[in-house]
Amino acid sequence: QVQLVESGGGLVQAGGSLRPSCAASGRTFSTYRMAWFRQAPGKEREFVAAISSSGGDTYYSDSVKGRFTISRENAKNTVYLQMNNLKPEDMAVYYCAAPSSKSARTMTTMSGYDYWGQGTQVTVSS
């Protein structure tokens, strides 16, 4: 059993930055990959970024590559998403995700994750 709690969203102007975080509990944090997804109103949830258990491998959607950076501090049981040069199309609820033992072995799709946080709102004004 894993619990995930996101925080650090907010309202920024286009071109600004935010760094939401996701605190995990319930099992050894360092043993599982983590990811960020987002969901805008009227849209399906989409992949944003993922990071391996060690932090050695990262994956990004094309829409955020070069602007967002996922990282983790295993000693703090926390994963971060540094978001720079935010655009109005980035506006969404951002969700942290973690796999269970039964999750598909994929880093970049929802089937790879069974635990989800409550989400944190990111609003970008133009």
Coordinates of C-alpha atoms in Angstrom, one line a residue:
Q1 CA 0.0 0.0 0.0
V2 CA 1.3 3.4 -1.1
Q3 CA 0.0 6.8 -0.3
L4 CA 1.0 9.8 -2.5
V5 CA 0.4 13.5 -1.7
E6 CA 1.1 16.2 -4.2
S7 CA 1.7 19.9 -3.3
G8 CA 3.3 23.0 -4.8
G9 CA 0.9 23.7 -7.6
G10 CA -0.4 27.2 -8.1
L11 CA -1.0 30.2 -10.4
V12 CA 1.7 31.6 -12.6
Q13 CA 2.0 33.7 -15.6
A14 CA 3.1 32.2 -18.9
G15 CA 6.9 31.9 -18.9
G16 CA 7.0 31.4 -15.1
S17 CA 8.0 28.4 -13.1
L18 CA 6.6 26.0 -10.5
R19 CA 8.1 23.0 -8.7
P20 CA 5.4 20.7 -7.4
S21 CA 6.4 17.8 -5.2
C22 CA 5.0 14.4 -4.3
A23 CA 5.5 12.8 -0.9
A24 CA 5.2 9.0 -0.8
S25 CA 4.7 6.6 2.1
G26 CA 3.7 3.0 2.7
R27 CA 6.7 1.1 1.4
T28 CA 10.4 1.6 0.6
F29 CA 10.4 4.6 -1.7
S30 CA 13.7 3.8 -3.4
T31 CA 12.4 0.5 -4.8
Y32 CA 9.9 1.9 -7.3
R33 CA 9.7 4.2 -10.3
M34 CA 7.6 7.4 -10.1
A35 CA 5.8 9.5 -12.6
W36 CA 3.8 12.6 -13.2
F37 CA 0.7 12.8 -15.3
R38 CA -1.7 15.7 -15.9
Q39 CA -5.3 16.1 -16.8
A40 CA -6.8 19.3 -18.2
P41 CA -10.5 20.0 -18.2
G42 CA -12.3 17.9 -20.8
K43 CA -9.1 16.0 -21.6
E44 CA -7.8 12.5 -20.8
R45 CA -5.0 12.1 -18.4
E46 CA -1.6 12.2 -20.1
F47 CA 1.9 11.3 -19.3
V48 CA 4.3 14.1 -18.4
A49 CA 7.5 12.6 -16.9
A50 CA 8.8 9.5 -15.2
I51 CA 11.9 8.5 -13.2
S52 CA 13.5 5.2 -12.4
S53 CA 13.8 4.0 -8.8
S54 CA 17.5 5.1 -8.7
G55 CA 16.9 8.3 -10.6
G56 CA 19.3 7.2 -13.3
D57 CA 16.7 7.1 -16.1
T58 CA 14.1 9.8 -16.9
Y59 CA 11.4 10.1 -19.5
Y60 CA 9.4 13.0 -20.8
S61 CA 6.6 13.7 -23.1
D62 CA 7.6 15.7 -26.2
S63 CA 5.4 18.6 -25.1
V64 CA 7.5 19.2 -21.9
K65 CA 10.9 18.0 -22.9
G66 CA 13.5 20.7 -22.4
R67 CA 11.2 22.7 -20.0
F68 CA 10.4 20.2 -17.2
T69 CA 12.7 18.2 -15.1
I70 CA 11.7 15.2 -12.9
S71 CA 13.9 14.4 -9.9
R72 CA 13.7 12.5 -6.7
E73 CA 15.2 12.5 -3.2
N74 CA 14.9 9.0 -1.9
A75 CA 16.0 9.9 1.5
K76 CA 13.0 12.3 1.7
N77 CA 10.6 9.9 0.0
T78 CA 9.8 12.7 -2.4
V79 CA 9.7 13.2 -6.2
Y80 CA 9.7 16.7 -7.8
L81 CA 8.7 18.2 -11.1
Q82 CA 10.5 21.4 -12.0
M83 CA 8.4 23.2 -14.5
N84 CA 10.0 26.1 -16.4
N85 CA 8.7 28.3 -19.1
L86 CA 5.2 27.4 -18.4
K87 CA 2.7 27.7 -21.2
P88 CA -1.1 28.1 -21.0
E89 CA -1.4 24.6 -22.5
D90 CA 0.4 23.2 -19.4
M91 CA -2.6 24.2 -17.2
A92 CA -4.0 21.0 -15.7
V93 CA -4.2 19.0 -12.5
Y94 CA -0.9 17.3 -12.0
Y95 CA -0.9 13.8 -10.5
C96 CA 1.9 11.8 -9.0
A97 CA 1.8 8.0 -9.7
A98 CA 3.6 4.9 -8.4
P99 CA 3.4 1.3 -9.5
S100 CA 2.2 -1.7 -7.6
S101 CA 3.6 -5.2 -7.9
K102 CA 0.9 -5.9 -10.6
S103 CA 1.4 -2.8 -12.7
A104 CA 2.5 -3.2 -16.3
R105 CA 6.2 -2.7 -16.8
T106 CA 6.0 0.6 -18.6
M107 CA 7.3 4.0 -17.6
T108 CA 5.2 6.2 -19.8
T109 CA 1.6 5.0 -19.8
M110 CA -1.0 4.9 -17.1
S111 CA -1.0 1.1 -17.1
G112 CA 2.4 1.2 -15.5
Y113 CA 1.0 2.8 -12.3
D114 CA -1.7 1.8 -9.8
Y115 CA -1.2 4.3 -7.0
W116 CA -2.2 8.0 -7.5
G117 CA -2.1 11.1 -5.5
Q118 CA -5.0 13.6 -5.2
G119 CA -3.5 16.0 -7.7
T120 CA -2.3 19.6 -7.5
Q121 CA -3.7 22.3 -9.7
V122 CA -1.4 24.2 -12.0
T123 CA -2.9 27.3 -13.6
V124 CA -1.0 29.4 -16.2
S125 CA -2.3 32.8 -17.2
S126 CA -1.5 34.3 -20.6

